[in-house]
Amino acid sequence: IQPNPIVLRLLAKLKLDQEEFKDAAALYELAVKLDPNNKVWLQGLGLAYGKSGAADKLEGVLKRLVDLDYESAGPRKKLAALLLERKDYAQAVRYGRLALHIDVMDPDVHRVLGQAYAELKQIEQAIDEYSAVIELDAEDLETPLILAKLLIAANKPLLARERLESLLKAHPEMTA
């Protein structure tokens, strides 16, 4: 006897709402076994894994979503961030760049790419990504400092100074 998909979906959603993430994950796992290409089931499973701390299982679900969902930057973005956290910098760059092909205006993806490139010692690429973050997120006060450090490392101290001066001009409260 196969479970009713509607009942399964409602029960899994209820478990998520009650923050019973392991139970929700078990229900979504059952649903994915019944319909392995169902993006809704996989998204629910990914959410349950993410909330329950099962990052090892989350990676596989995100990769599956990347393969199935050509229009969404979300799974690529989350996978890039997860891989960055795991210090798999080359793969973080890979999935971050895939996310940018869908949403080039996402400062969080540029931030992940900047950090991954910096860890890979690809300083010029890191500078480009952090510069994009500054253009896209004017309220971010941490990134200009990171960018200045990278510019100094790239032997561009005058450009670093210009960036910091423009930050101080835009945010005079930082000088107090």
PDB file of N, CA and C in Angstrom, residues 57-99:
ATOM      1  N   LYS A  57      23.600  14.986   4.395  1.00  0.00           N
ATOM      2  CA  LYS A  57      22.531  14.552   3.500  1.00  0.00           C
ATOM      3  C   LYS A  57      22.033  15.701   2.627  1.00  0.00           C
ATOM      4  N   LEU A  58      22.144  16.916   3.136  1.00  0.00           N
ATOM      5  CA  LEU A  58      21.666  18.087   2.420  1.00  0.00           C
ATOM      6  C   LEU A  58      22.395  18.274   1.092  1.00  0.00           C
ATOM      7  N   GLU A  59      23.685  18.024   1.070  1.00  0.00           N
ATOM      8  CA  GLU A  59      24.464  18.212  -0.157  1.00  0.00           C
ATOM      9  C   GLU A  59      23.894  17.394  -1.311  1.00  0.00           C
ATOM     10  N   GLY A  60      23.580  16.141  -1.067  1.00  0.00           N
ATOM     11  CA  GLY A  60      23.028  15.283  -2.123  1.00  0.00           C
ATOM     12  C   GLY A  60      21.687  15.778  -2.632  1.00  0.00           C
ATOM     13  N   VAL A  61      20.839  16.259  -1.726  1.00  0.00           N
ATOM     14  CA  VAL A  61      19.531  16.777  -2.129  1.00  0.00           C
ATOM     15  C   VAL A  61      19.707  18.039  -2.969  1.00  0.00           C
ATOM     16  N   LEU A  62      20.606  18.922  -2.552  1.00  0.00           N
ATOM     17  CA  LEU A  62      20.827  20.149  -3.306  1.00  0.00           C
ATOM     18  C   LEU A  62      21.379  19.845  -4.700  1.00  0.00           C
ATOM     19  N   LYS A  63      22.279  18.890  -4.795  1.00  0.00           N
ATOM     20  CA  LYS A  63      22.810  18.518  -6.112  1.00  0.00           C
ATOM     21  C   LYS A  63      21.701  17.958  -7.003  1.00  0.00           C
ATOM     22  N   ARG A  64      20.813  17.203  -6.412  1.00  0.00           N
ATOM     23  CA  ARG A  64      19.678  16.654  -7.176  1.00  0.00           C
ATOM     24  C   ARG A  64      18.772  17.781  -7.667  1.00  0.00           C
ATOM     25  N   LEU A  65      18.517  18.770  -6.793  1.00  0.00           N
ATOM     26  CA  LEU A  65      17.696  19.918  -7.183  1.00  0.00           C
ATOM     27  C   LEU A  65      18.364  20.732  -8.288  1.00  0.00           C
ATOM     28  N   VAL A  66      19.683  20.869  -8.213  1.00  0.00           N
ATOM     29  CA  VAL A  66      20.416  21.580  -9.264  1.00  0.00           C
ATOM     30  C   VAL A  66      20.194  20.888 -10.603  1.00  0.00           C
ATOM     31  N   ASP A  67      20.230  19.570 -10.593  1.00  0.00           N
ATOM     32  CA  ASP A  67      20.033  18.806 -11.832  1.00  0.00           C
ATOM     33  C   ASP A  67      18.611  18.931 -12.372  1.00  0.00           C
ATOM     34  N   LEU A  68      17.633  19.049 -11.468  1.00  0.00           N
ATOM     35  CA  LEU A  68      16.230  19.056 -11.883  1.00  0.00           C
ATOM     36  C   LEU A  68      15.672  20.450 -12.167  1.00  0.00           C
ATOM     37  N   ASP A  69      16.187  21.443 -11.484  1.00  0.00           N
ATOM     38  CA  ASP A  69      15.593  22.777 -11.545  1.00  0.00           C
ATOM     39  C   ASP A  69      16.551  23.749 -12.225  1.00  0.00           C
ATOM     40  N   TYR A  70      16.323  23.982 -13.504  1.00  0.00           N
ATOM     41  CA  TYR A  70      17.216  24.823 -14.301  1.00  0.00           C
ATOM     42  C   TYR A  70      16.977  26.314 -14.093  1.00  0.00           C
ATOM     43  N   GLU A  71      15.875  26.668 -13.454  1.00  0.00           N
ATOM     44  CA  GLU A  71      15.481  28.065 -13.367  1.00  0.00           C
ATOM     45  C   GLU A  71      15.708  28.691 -11.996  1.00  0.00           C
ATOM     46  N   SER A  72      16.117  27.929 -11.018  1.00  0.00           N
ATOM     47  CA  SER A  72      16.225  28.447  -9.659  1.00  0.00           C
ATOM     48  C   SER A  72      17.679  28.558  -9.223  1.00  0.00           C
ATOM     49  N   ALA A  73      18.039  29.750  -8.764  1.00  0.00           N
ATOM     50  CA  ALA A  73      19.386  29.961  -8.239  1.00  0.00           C
ATOM     51  C   ALA A  73      19.513  29.419  -6.812  1.00  0.00           C
ATOM     52  N   GLY A  74      18.395  29.284  -6.120  1.00  0.00           N
ATOM     53  CA  GLY A  74      18.409  28.909  -4.706  1.00  0.00           C
ATOM     54  C   GLY A  74      19.231  27.677  -4.361  1.00  0.00           C
ATOM     55  N   PRO A  75      18.983  26.541  -5.016  1.00  0.00           N
ATOM     56  CA  PRO A  75      19.767  25.344  -4.674  1.00  0.00           C
ATOM     57  C   PRO A  75      21.263  25.512  -4.962  1.00  0.00           C
ATOM     58  N   ARG A  76      21.587  26.207  -6.023  1.00  0.00           N
ATOM     59  CA  ARG A  76      22.996  26.440  -6.365  1.00  0.00           C
ATOM     60  C   ARG A  76      23.655  27.336  -5.323  1.00  0.00           C
ATOM     61  N   LYS A  77      22.936  28.372  -4.914  1.00  0.00           N
ATOM     62  CA  LYS A  77      23.424  29.308  -3.904  1.00  0.00           C
ATOM     63  C   LYS A  77      23.657  28.586  -2.564  1.00  0.00           C
ATOM     64  N   LYS A  78      22.677  27.800  -2.152  1.00  0.00           N
ATOM     65  CA  LYS A  78      22.808  27.066  -0.885  1.00  0.00           C
ATOM     66  C   LYS A  78      23.940  26.049  -0.960  1.00  0.00           C
ATOM     67  N   LEU A  79      24.054  25.382  -2.097  1.00  0.00           N
ATOM     68  CA  LEU A  79      25.122  24.391  -2.259  1.00  0.00           C
ATOM     69  C   LEU A  79      26.489  25.069  -2.247  1.00  0.00           C
ATOM     70  N   ALA A  80      26.614  26.208  -2.901  1.00  0.00           N
ATOM     71  CA  ALA A  80      27.884  26.940  -2.887  1.00  0.00           C
ATOM     72  C   ALA A  80      28.262  27.332  -1.462  1.00  0.00           C
ATOM     73  N   ALA A  81      27.295  27.827  -0.698  1.00  0.00           N
ATOM     74  CA  ALA A  81      27.566  28.231   0.689  1.00  0.00           C
ATOM     75  C   ALA A  81      27.944  27.023   1.544  1.00  0.00           C
ATOM     76  N   LEU A  82      27.257  25.904   1.334  1.00  0.00           N
ATOM     77  CA  LEU A  82      27.566  24.685   2.089  1.00  0.00           C
ATOM     78  C   LEU A  82      28.972  24.193   1.769  1.00  0.00           C
ATOM     79  N   LEU A  83      29.335  24.209   0.498  1.00  0.00           N
ATOM     80  CA  LEU A  83      30.664  23.756   0.087  1.00  0.00           C
ATOM     81  C   LEU A  83      31.750  24.706   0.588  1.00  0.00           C
ATOM     82  N   LEU A  84      31.468  25.990   0.634  1.00  0.00           N
ATOM     83  CA  LEU A  84      32.409  26.958   1.201  1.00  0.00           C
ATOM     84  C   LEU A  84      32.639  26.656   2.672  1.00  0.00           C
ATOM     85  N   GLU A  85      31.557  26.379   3.380  1.00  0.00           N
ATOM     86  CA  GLU A  85      31.642  26.033   4.803  1.00  0.00           C
ATOM     87  C   GLU A  85      32.493  24.777   5.012  1.00  0.00           C
ATOM     88  N   ARG A  86      32.414  23.857   4.076  1.00  0.00           N
ATOM     89  CA  ARG A  86      33.186  22.607   4.154  1.00  0.00           C
ATOM     90  C   ARG A  86      34.613  22.756   3.616  1.00  0.00           C
ATOM     91  N   LYS A  87      34.945  23.965   3.197  1.00  0.00           N
ATOM     92  CA  LYS A  87      36.277  24.285   2.666  1.00  0.00           C
ATOM     93  C   LYS A  87      36.562  23.608   1.322  1.00  0.00           C
ATOM     94  N   ASP A  88      35.513  23.286   0.592  1.00  0.00           N
ATOM     95  CA  ASP A  88      35.650  22.767  -0.766  1.00  0.00           C
ATOM     96  C   ASP A  88      35.499  23.962  -1.715  1.00  0.00           C
ATOM     97  N   TYR A  89      36.560  24.775  -1.763  1.00  0.00           N
ATOM     98  CA  TYR A  89      36.491  26.073  -2.420  1.00  0.00           C
ATOM     99  C   TYR A  89      36.260  25.983  -3.920  1.00  0.00           C
ATOM    100  N   ALA A  90      36.887  25.031  -4.582  1.00  0.00           N
ATOM    101  CA  ALA A  90      36.716  24.913  -6.030  1.00  0.00           C
ATOM    102  C   ALA A  90      35.263  24.579  -6.380  1.00  0.00           C
ATOM    103  N   GLN A  91      34.650  23.691  -5.620  1.00  0.00           N
ATOM    104  CA  GLN A  91      33.252  23.346  -5.883  1.00  0.00           C
ATOM    105  C   GLN A  91      32.317  24.481  -5.479  1.00  0.00           C
ATOM    106  N   ALA A  92      32.682  25.231  -4.442  1.00  0.00           N
ATOM    107  CA  ALA A  92      31.890  26.408  -4.069  1.00  0.00           C
ATOM    108  C   ALA A  92      31.873  27.408  -5.216  1.00  0.00           C
ATOM    109  N   VAL A  93      33.033  27.592  -5.853  1.00  0.00           N
ATOM    110  CA  VAL A  93      33.109  28.480  -7.018  1.00  0.00           C
ATOM    111  C   VAL A  93      32.230  27.932  -8.140  1.00  0.00           C
ATOM    112  N   ARG A  94      32.304  26.654  -8.377  1.00  0.00           N
ATOM    113  CA  ARG A  94      31.521  26.049  -9.463  1.00  0.00           C
ATOM    114  C   ARG A  94      30.031  26.331  -9.293  1.00  0.00           C
ATOM    115  N   TYR A  95      29.501  26.025  -8.116  1.00  0.00           N
ATOM    116  CA  TYR A  95      28.069  26.193  -7.912  1.00  0.00           C
ATOM    117  C   TYR A  95      27.678  27.657  -7.742  1.00  0.00           C
ATOM    118  N   GLY A  96      28.584  28.471  -7.204  1.00  0.00           N
ATOM    119  CA  GLY A  96      28.324  29.898  -7.119  1.00  0.00           C
ATOM    120  C   GLY A  96      28.193  30.515  -8.504  1.00  0.00           C
ATOM    121  N   ARG A  97      29.077  30.122  -9.407  1.00  0.00           N
ATOM    122  CA  ARG A  97      29.009  30.643 -10.778  1.00  0.00           C
ATOM    123  C   ARG A  97      27.733  30.169 -11.480  1.00  0.00           C
ATOM    124  N   LEU A  98      27.325  28.942 -11.192  1.00  0.00           N
ATOM    125  CA  LEU A  98      26.057  28.464 -11.760  1.00  0.00           C
ATOM    126  C   LEU A  98      24.881  29.303 -11.248  1.00  0.00           C
ATOM    127  N   ALA A  99      24.925  29.675  -9.970  1.00  0.00           N
ATOM    128  CA  ALA A  99      23.866  30.517  -9.400  1.00  0.00           C
ATOM    129  C   ALA A  99      23.853  31.885 -10.063  1.00  0.00           C
TER     130      ALA A  99
END
